[in-house]
Amino acid sequence: MTDIRSNYARIAATYDGKWADVLAVHAKAVADRLPLTSAGRVAELGCGPGRLLDHLATLAPQARVLGADLTEAMIRRAPAQYGRVVADVQALPFAAGSLEAVVMPFVLFHLPDLPRGLAAVRRALATGGSFGAVTWSGHDPHPAYDVWVRVINEYGAPADPSPQMPSNGVTSDPEKLAAALTTAGFGQVDITVERFRHQPTAAEFLAHSRVIGSMARRLDLLPAERRTACLAAAEEALAELVPEDFVESGTILYSTARAA
Ligand SMILES: C[S@@+](CC[C@H](N)C(=O)[O-])C[C@H]1O[C@@H](n2cnc3c(N)ncnc32)[C@H](O)[C@@H]1O
């Protein structure tokens, strides 16, 4: 079962730390590509803890800036001076044509029904309104992650009960994503392949990985004593690695489009 809301409710506090700042670099970069100067109503959909909202307010000084998210525990962390709405992208509570710009960093891959979600976003946008998104694409080898997976497998953790990226097969591929946007009624689709790079320390890697991601969900299924032993073994194995082994890098996609 893909229960995205309860997953994000569980990880909200950890997400709203360094990880939100790492991702915000890319959220800001794609927002910078949109013509927001005179926009009147701008929304980040799937805004999480709202790291992008201040930047949107700077880019669109005349705008009412809104954040919407499926997960109340995430959006509660967003700055309270902006409109905050608990909403599913696939069933948006906004009137047709009421938004002039929508930004969706690191969200599209979560949508169980991507065509339905993109159609709902297109409907909420005014014709000519702008759209920006960031999605994951390719991953470079990541020795620290390989060690983490190996130790979790050795301790017999069950499979991830709740895979979180049902649309990643489309959103990670520039051609498929462009086709999905075009089908949903977007034009001027422009997708560029960009680099992602993040280098945590060993302690930061472990603090993040034991809470966020597929391996953390597997770890949680181990009985408490076994989980403690597994974490100790992972810590010991990770201590053997050099700092470069912790680099997480790869490609991400910056998508921009206009509501046609
Ligand atoms: C990886 S976080 C990205 C948060 C924020 N955009 C950022 O860049 O930090 C994904 C967010 O999308 C939200 N989300 C997932 N599916 C959603 C949906 N169908 N409708 C609205 N929000 C959704 C999650 O609750 C989570 O807060």
mmCIF file of C-alpha atoms and ligand atoms in Angstrom:
data_model
loop_
_atom_site.group_PDB
_atom_site.id
_atom_site.type_symbol
_atom_site.label_atom_id
_atom_site.label_comp_id
_atom_site.label_asym_id
_atom_site.label_seq_id
_atom_site.Cartn_x
_atom_site.Cartn_y
_atom_site.Cartn_z
ATOM 1 C CA MET A 1 0.000 0.000 0.000
ATOM 2 C CA THR A 2 1.241 3.492 -0.805
ATOM 3 C CA ASP A 3 0.336 5.619 2.188
ATOM 4 C CA ILE A 4 2.093 8.868 1.468
ATOM 5 C CA ARG A 5 0.307 10.957 4.065
ATOM 6 C CA SER A 6 1.163 8.754 7.045
ATOM 7 C CA ASN A 7 4.743 8.401 5.825
ATOM 8 C CA TYR A 8 5.218 12.181 5.710
ATOM 9 C CA ALA A 9 3.429 12.646 9.035
ATOM 10 C CA ARG A 10 5.971 10.232 10.573
ATOM 11 C CA ILE A 11 9.056 11.931 9.096
ATOM 12 C CA ALA A 12 7.938 15.594 9.181
ATOM 13 C CA ALA A 13 10.257 16.749 11.977
ATOM 14 C CA THR A 14 13.370 15.146 10.453
ATOM 15 C CA TYR A 15 12.461 16.320 6.934
ATOM 16 C CA ASP A 16 12.111 19.869 8.253
ATOM 17 C CA GLY A 17 15.829 19.965 9.028
ATOM 18 C CA LYS A 18 18.794 19.750 6.735
ATOM 19 C CA TRP A 19 17.008 17.743 4.016
ATOM 20 C CA ALA A 20 14.457 20.503 3.344
ATOM 21 C CA ASP A 21 17.353 22.940 2.901
ATOM 22 C CA VAL A 22 19.191 20.589 0.523
ATOM 23 C CA LEU A 23 16.101 20.299 -1.698
ATOM 24 C CA ALA A 24 15.233 24.009 -1.448
ATOM 25 C CA VAL A 25 18.292 24.915 -3.553
ATOM 26 C CA HIS A 26 16.635 23.188 -6.518
ATOM 27 C CA ALA A 27 13.119 24.392 -5.714
ATOM 28 C CA LYS A 28 14.421 27.978 -5.805
ATOM 29 C CA ALA A 29 16.349 27.405 -9.018
ATOM 30 C CA VAL A 30 13.262 26.198 -10.890
ATOM 31 C CA ALA A 31 11.104 29.005 -9.443
ATOM 32 C CA ASP A 32 13.713 31.480 -10.733
ATOM 33 C CA ARG A 33 12.901 30.268 -14.264
ATOM 34 C CA LEU A 34 9.241 31.306 -14.018
ATOM 35 C CA PRO A 35 7.892 34.761 -14.985
ATOM 36 C CA LEU A 36 6.498 35.661 -11.554
ATOM 37 C CA THR A 37 7.178 39.403 -11.279
ATOM 38 C CA SER A 38 3.569 40.481 -11.812
ATOM 39 C CA ALA A 39 1.789 37.248 -10.827
ATOM 40 C CA GLY A 40 -1.240 37.677 -8.543
ATOM 41 C CA ARG A 41 -1.820 34.214 -7.024
ATOM 42 C CA VAL A 42 1.049 31.767 -6.758
ATOM 43 C CA ALA A 43 0.957 28.317 -5.137
ATOM 44 C CA GLU A 44 3.448 25.668 -4.163
ATOM 45 C CA LEU A 45 1.568 22.361 -4.296
ATOM 46 C CA GLY A 46 3.093 19.667 -2.121
ATOM 47 C CA CYS A 47 4.895 22.447 -0.229
ATOM 48 C CA GLY A 48 5.927 20.301 2.760
ATOM 49 C CA PRO A 49 7.419 22.599 5.433
ATOM 50 C CA GLY A 50 7.274 25.512 3.011
ATOM 51 C CA ARG A 51 10.952 26.314 2.481
ATOM 52 C CA LEU A 52 10.160 27.859 -0.913
ATOM 53 C CA LEU A 53 7.369 30.216 0.156
ATOM 54 C CA ASP A 54 9.538 33.189 1.196
ATOM 55 C CA HIS A 55 11.406 32.931 -2.084
ATOM 56 C CA LEU A 56 8.146 32.880 -4.059
ATOM 57 C CA ALA A 57 7.009 36.004 -2.188
ATOM 58 C CA THR A 58 10.250 37.742 -3.191
ATOM 59 C CA LEU A 59 9.936 36.687 -6.830
ATOM 60 C CA ALA A 60 6.237 37.636 -6.955
ATOM 61 C CA PRO A 61 5.992 40.741 -4.738
ATOM 62 C CA GLN A 62 2.354 41.449 -5.669
ATOM 63 C CA ALA A 63 1.164 37.883 -5.219
ATOM 64 C CA ARG A 64 -0.918 36.108 -2.643
ATOM 65 C CA VAL A 65 1.385 33.138 -1.982
ATOM 66 C CA LEU A 66 -0.179 29.821 -0.955
ATOM 67 C CA GLY A 67 1.165 26.477 0.121
ATOM 68 C CA ALA A 68 -0.892 23.290 -0.163
ATOM 69 C CA ASP A 69 0.029 19.810 1.007
ATOM 70 C CA LEU A 70 -1.595 16.436 1.544
ATOM 71 C CA THR A 71 0.020 16.082 4.978
ATOM 72 C CA GLU A 72 -1.095 18.380 7.769
ATOM 73 C CA ALA A 73 1.984 17.551 9.869
ATOM 74 C CA MET A 74 4.175 18.903 7.065
ATOM 75 C CA ILE A 75 2.239 22.044 6.215
ATOM 76 C CA ARG A 76 1.894 23.047 9.877
ATOM 77 C CA ARG A 77 5.635 23.669 9.697
ATOM 78 C CA ALA A 78 5.286 26.173 6.847
ATOM 79 C CA PRO A 79 5.476 29.905 7.660
ATOM 80 C CA ALA A 80 2.074 31.028 8.958
ATOM 81 C CA GLN A 81 2.012 34.329 7.037
ATOM 82 C CA TYR A 82 1.155 32.444 3.843
ATOM 83 C CA GLY A 83 -2.100 30.754 2.950
ATOM 84 C CA ARG A 84 -1.802 27.101 4.043
ATOM 85 C CA VAL A 85 -4.204 24.509 2.719
ATOM 86 C CA VAL A 86 -4.380 20.765 3.365
ATOM 87 C CA ALA A 87 -5.207 19.393 -0.079
ATOM 88 C CA ASP A 88 -4.522 16.542 -2.463
ATOM 89 C CA VAL A 89 -3.063 17.705 -5.784
ATOM 90 C CA GLN A 90 -5.366 15.215 -7.478
ATOM 91 C CA ALA A 91 -8.475 16.968 -6.101
ATOM 92 C CA LEU A 92 -7.523 20.613 -5.671
ATOM 93 C CA PRO A 93 -9.953 22.898 -3.821
ATOM 94 C CA PHE A 94 -9.143 25.903 -6.066
ATOM 95 C CA ALA A 95 -11.520 27.395 -8.638
ATOM 96 C CA ALA A 96 -10.672 26.755 -12.286
ATOM 97 C CA GLY A 97 -8.216 29.333 -13.616
ATOM 98 C CA SER A 98 -7.646 30.878 -10.173
ATOM 99 C CA LEU A 99 -3.846 30.441 -9.959
ATOM 100 C CA GLU A 100 -1.289 32.287 -12.077
ATOM 101 C CA ALA A 101 1.661 30.098 -11.188
ATOM 102 C CA VAL A 102 2.204 26.687 -9.620
ATOM 103 C CA VAL A 103 5.511 25.240 -8.419
ATOM 104 C CA MET A 104 5.866 21.574 -7.431
ATOM 105 C CA PRO A 105 9.381 20.664 -6.312
ATOM 106 C CA PHE A 106 9.882 16.968 -5.492
ATOM 107 C CA VAL A 107 6.182 16.019 -5.574
ATOM 108 C CA LEU A 108 5.067 14.681 -8.973
ATOM 109 C CA PHE A 109 6.616 11.221 -8.480
ATOM 110 C CA HIS A 110 4.379 10.729 -5.415
ATOM 111 C CA LEU A 111 1.110 11.053 -7.344
ATOM 112 C CA PRO A 112 -0.643 7.676 -7.710
ATOM 113 C CA ASP A 113 -2.454 8.998 -10.802
ATOM 114 C CA LEU A 114 -0.100 11.443 -12.534
ATOM 115 C CA PRO A 115 -2.427 12.293 -15.487
ATOM 116 C CA ARG A 116 -5.227 13.107 -13.040
ATOM 117 C CA GLY A 117 -2.909 15.249 -10.888
ATOM 118 C CA LEU A 118 -1.484 17.185 -13.842
ATOM 119 C CA ALA A 119 -4.985 17.747 -15.255
ATOM 120 C CA ALA A 120 -6.115 19.128 -11.869
ATOM 121 C CA VAL A 121 -3.122 21.493 -11.765
ATOM 122 C CA ARG A 122 -3.793 22.631 -15.348
ATOM 123 C CA ARG A 123 -7.459 23.299 -14.448
ATOM 124 C CA ALA A 124 -6.502 25.419 -11.437
ATOM 125 C CA LEU A 125 -4.125 27.524 -13.546
ATOM 126 C CA ALA A 126 -5.292 30.432 -15.675
ATOM 127 C CA THR A 127 -4.520 30.015 -19.373
ATOM 128 C CA GLY A 128 -0.954 31.228 -19.866
ATOM 129 C CA GLY A 129 -0.171 30.586 -16.193
ATOM 130 C CA SER A 130 3.245 29.167 -15.439
ATOM 131 C CA PHE A 131 4.242 25.813 -14.004
ATOM 132 C CA GLY A 132 7.534 24.545 -12.579
ATOM 133 C CA ALA A 133 8.534 21.187 -11.125
ATOM 134 C CA VAL A 134 11.615 19.328 -9.943
ATOM 135 C CA THR A 135 11.814 15.519 -10.097
ATOM 136 C CA TRP A 136 14.469 12.888 -9.459
ATOM 137 C CA SER A 137 16.118 11.251 -12.468
ATOM 138 C CA GLY A 138 19.367 9.196 -12.380
ATOM 139 C CA HIS A 139 21.460 8.157 -9.378
ATOM 140 C CA ASP A 140 25.260 7.822 -9.336
ATOM 141 C CA PRO A 141 26.847 4.970 -7.355
ATOM 142 C CA HIS A 142 26.549 5.678 -3.623
ATOM 143 C CA PRO A 143 28.773 3.415 -1.488
ATOM 144 C CA ALA A 144 27.316 4.547 1.859
ATOM 145 C CA TYR A 145 23.800 3.703 0.686
ATOM 146 C CA ASP A 146 24.994 0.315 -0.596
ATOM 147 C CA VAL A 147 26.447 -0.479 2.847
ATOM 148 C CA TRP A 148 23.200 0.645 4.502
ATOM 149 C CA VAL A 149 21.116 -1.628 2.242
ATOM 150 C CA ARG A 150 23.495 -4.548 2.727
ATOM 151 C CA VAL A 151 23.318 -4.354 6.545
ATOM 152 C CA ILE A 152 19.512 -3.992 6.526
ATOM 153 C CA ASN A 153 19.259 -7.050 4.268
ATOM 154 C CA GLU A 154 21.657 -9.003 6.515
ATOM 155 C CA TYR A 155 19.381 -8.308 9.481
ATOM 156 C CA GLY A 156 16.422 -9.695 7.537
ATOM 157 C CA ALA A 157 14.290 -6.542 7.426
ATOM 158 C CA PRO A 158 11.059 -7.201 5.475
ATOM 159 C CA ALA A 159 10.342 -5.483 2.156
ATOM 160 C CA ASP A 160 9.264 -1.828 2.143
ATOM 161 C CA PRO A 161 5.521 -1.994 2.942
ATOM 162 C CA SER A 162 4.799 1.386 1.393
ATOM 163 C CA PRO A 163 6.723 2.397 -1.757
ATOM 164 C CA GLN A 164 6.322 6.139 -2.135
ATOM 165 C CA MET A 165 7.070 6.970 -5.773
ATOM 166 C CA PRO A 166 4.381 5.381 -7.979
ATOM 167 C CA SER A 167 4.907 7.831 -10.857
ATOM 168 C CA ASN A 168 8.709 7.897 -10.819
ATOM 169 C CA GLY A 169 8.891 5.834 -14.039
ATOM 170 C CA VAL A 170 7.381 8.798 -15.892
ATOM 171 C CA THR A 171 8.666 11.738 -13.872
ATOM 172 C CA SER A 172 12.317 10.593 -14.021
ATOM 173 C CA ASP A 173 12.314 10.465 -17.846
ATOM 174 C CA PRO A 174 12.366 13.832 -19.675
ATOM 175 C CA GLU A 175 10.519 12.541 -22.743
ATOM 176 C CA LYS A 176 7.776 10.753 -20.801
ATOM 177 C CA LEU A 177 7.335 13.695 -18.465
ATOM 178 C CA ALA A 178 7.124 16.150 -21.384
ATOM 179 C CA ALA A 179 4.479 13.934 -23.008
ATOM 180 C CA ALA A 180 2.475 13.762 -19.751
ATOM 181 C CA LEU A 181 2.563 17.558 -19.404
ATOM 182 C CA THR A 182 1.518 18.077 -23.022
ATOM 183 C CA THR A 183 -1.359 15.594 -22.680
ATOM 184 C CA ALA A 184 -2.539 17.423 -19.549
ATOM 185 C CA GLY A 185 -2.847 20.692 -21.488
ATOM 186 C CA PHE A 186 0.514 22.357 -20.979
ATOM 187 C CA GLY A 187 2.557 24.042 -23.726
ATOM 188 C CA GLN A 188 6.066 25.519 -24.000
ATOM 189 C CA VAL A 189 7.307 22.505 -22.062
ATOM 190 C CA ASP A 190 11.008 22.806 -21.294
ATOM 191 C CA ILE A 191 12.824 20.116 -19.296
ATOM 192 C CA THR A 192 16.506 20.398 -18.464
ATOM 193 C CA VAL A 193 18.694 17.773 -16.837
ATOM 194 C CA GLU A 194 20.550 19.200 -13.819
ATOM 195 C CA ARG A 195 22.996 17.807 -11.284
ATOM 196 C CA PHE A 196 22.167 16.991 -7.674
ATOM 197 C CA ARG A 197 24.988 16.652 -5.134
ATOM 198 C CA HIS A 198 24.833 16.379 -1.382
ATOM 199 C CA GLN A 199 27.610 15.275 0.961
ATOM 200 C CA PRO A 200 26.480 14.480 4.503
ATOM 201 C CA THR A 201 28.830 13.343 7.252
ATOM 202 C CA ALA A 202 28.508 9.733 8.421
ATOM 203 C CA ALA A 203 26.462 10.885 11.421
ATOM 204 C CA GLU A 204 24.174 13.000 9.224
ATOM 205 C CA PHE A 205 23.749 10.126 6.756
ATOM 206 C CA LEU A 206 22.679 7.765 9.531
ATOM 207 C CA ALA A 207 20.399 10.309 11.245
ATOM 208 C CA HIS A 208 18.631 10.906 7.902
ATOM 209 C CA SER A 209 18.537 7.326 6.654
ATOM 210 C CA ARG A 210 17.166 5.801 9.828
ATOM 211 C CA VAL A 211 14.078 8.032 9.527
ATOM 212 C CA ILE A 212 13.583 8.916 5.841
ATOM 213 C CA GLY A 213 13.284 6.545 2.900
ATOM 214 C CA SER A 214 12.545 2.993 1.978
ATOM 215 C CA MET A 215 15.274 1.468 4.180
ATOM 216 C CA ALA A 216 13.974 3.372 7.228
ATOM 217 C CA ARG A 217 10.512 1.890 6.660
ATOM 218 C CA ARG A 218 12.094 -1.572 6.459
ATOM 219 C CA LEU A 219 14.154 -0.959 9.601
ATOM 220 C CA ASP A 220 11.009 0.027 11.508
ATOM 221 C CA LEU A 221 9.584 -3.449 10.885
ATOM 222 C CA LEU A 222 12.382 -5.159 12.818
ATOM 223 C CA PRO A 223 11.770 -6.053 16.476
ATOM 224 C CA ALA A 224 13.306 -3.389 18.766
ATOM 225 C CA GLU A 225 16.376 -5.380 19.854
ATOM 226 C CA ARG A 226 17.213 -6.472 16.342
ATOM 227 C CA ARG A 227 16.754 -2.906 15.102
ATOM 228 C CA THR A 228 19.227 -1.635 17.700
ATOM 229 C CA ALA A 229 21.748 -4.298 16.678
ATOM 230 C CA CYS A 230 21.214 -3.498 12.998
ATOM 231 C CA LEU A 231 21.850 0.202 13.597
ATOM 232 C CA ALA A 232 25.011 -0.550 15.572
ATOM 233 C CA ALA A 233 26.261 -2.813 12.756
ATOM 234 C CA ALA A 234 25.463 -0.131 10.168
ATOM 235 C CA GLU A 235 27.301 2.492 12.196
ATOM 236 C CA GLU A 236 30.349 0.239 12.424
ATOM 237 C CA ALA A 237 30.331 -0.568 8.693
ATOM 238 C CA LEU A 238 29.825 3.088 7.723
ATOM 239 C CA ALA A 239 32.786 4.085 9.909
ATOM 240 C CA GLU A 240 35.046 2.172 7.483
ATOM 241 C CA LEU A 241 34.138 4.468 4.590
ATOM 242 C CA VAL A 242 35.873 7.641 3.408
ATOM 243 C CA PRO A 243 33.988 10.994 3.254
ATOM 244 C CA GLU A 244 33.570 10.778 -0.549
ATOM 245 C CA ASP A 245 31.573 7.536 -0.129
ATOM 246 C CA PHE A 246 28.770 9.549 1.469
ATOM 247 C CA VAL A 247 28.252 11.786 -1.552
ATOM 248 C CA GLU A 248 24.748 11.383 -2.917
ATOM 249 C CA SER A 249 24.672 12.614 -6.492
ATOM 250 C CA GLY A 250 22.867 12.162 -9.757
ATOM 251 C CA THR A 251 20.558 13.938 -12.128
ATOM 252 C CA ILE A 252 17.319 15.768 -11.507
ATOM 253 C CA LEU A 253 14.882 17.353 -13.932
ATOM 254 C CA TYR A 254 13.794 20.988 -13.890
ATOM 255 C CA SER A 255 10.499 21.279 -15.804
ATOM 256 C CA THR A 256 8.796 24.493 -16.804
ATOM 257 C CA ALA A 257 5.638 24.918 -18.886
ATOM 258 C CA ARG A 258 2.688 27.229 -19.572
ATOM 259 C CA ALA A 259 -0.978 26.346 -19.224
ATOM 260 C CA ALA A 260 -2.035 26.197 -22.905
HETATM 261 C C1 LIG B 1 9.585 15.464 -0.910
HETATM 262 S S1 LIG B 1 8.379 16.444 -0.138
HETATM 263 C C2 LIG B 1 8.624 18.005 -0.988
HETATM 264 C C3 LIG B 1 8.205 19.173 -0.150
HETATM 265 C C4 LIG B 1 8.592 20.534 -0.729
HETATM 266 N N1 LIG B 1 8.019 20.738 -2.047
HETATM 267 C C5 LIG B 1 10.089 20.648 -0.786
HETATM 268 O O1 LIG B 1 10.640 20.802 -1.897
HETATM 269 O O2 LIG B 1 10.723 20.591 0.290
HETATM 270 C C6 LIG B 1 6.880 15.898 -0.871
HETATM 271 C C7 LIG B 1 5.642 16.566 -0.299
HETATM 272 O O3 LIG B 1 4.554 16.309 -1.188
HETATM 273 C C8 LIG B 1 3.402 16.049 -0.418
HETATM 274 N N2 LIG B 1 2.484 15.270 -1.245
HETATM 275 C C9 LIG B 1 2.629 14.001 -1.678
HETATM 276 N N3 LIG B 1 1.576 13.640 -2.413
HETATM 277 C C10 LIG B 1 0.736 14.710 -2.459
HETATM 278 C C11 LIG B 1 -0.534 14.948 -3.049
HETATM 279 N N4 LIG B 1 -1.173 13.996 -3.753
HETATM 280 N N5 LIG B 1 -1.096 16.162 -2.875
HETATM 281 C C12 LIG B 1 -0.467 17.120 -2.142
HETATM 282 N N6 LIG B 1 0.734 16.947 -1.563
HETATM 283 C C13 LIG B 1 1.323 15.755 -1.719
HETATM 284 C C14 LIG B 1 3.911 15.304 0.808
HETATM 285 O O4 LIG B 1 3.000 15.369 1.887
HETATM 286 C C15 LIG B 1 5.226 16.051 1.068
HETATM 287 O O5 LIG B 1 5.055 17.112 1.952
#
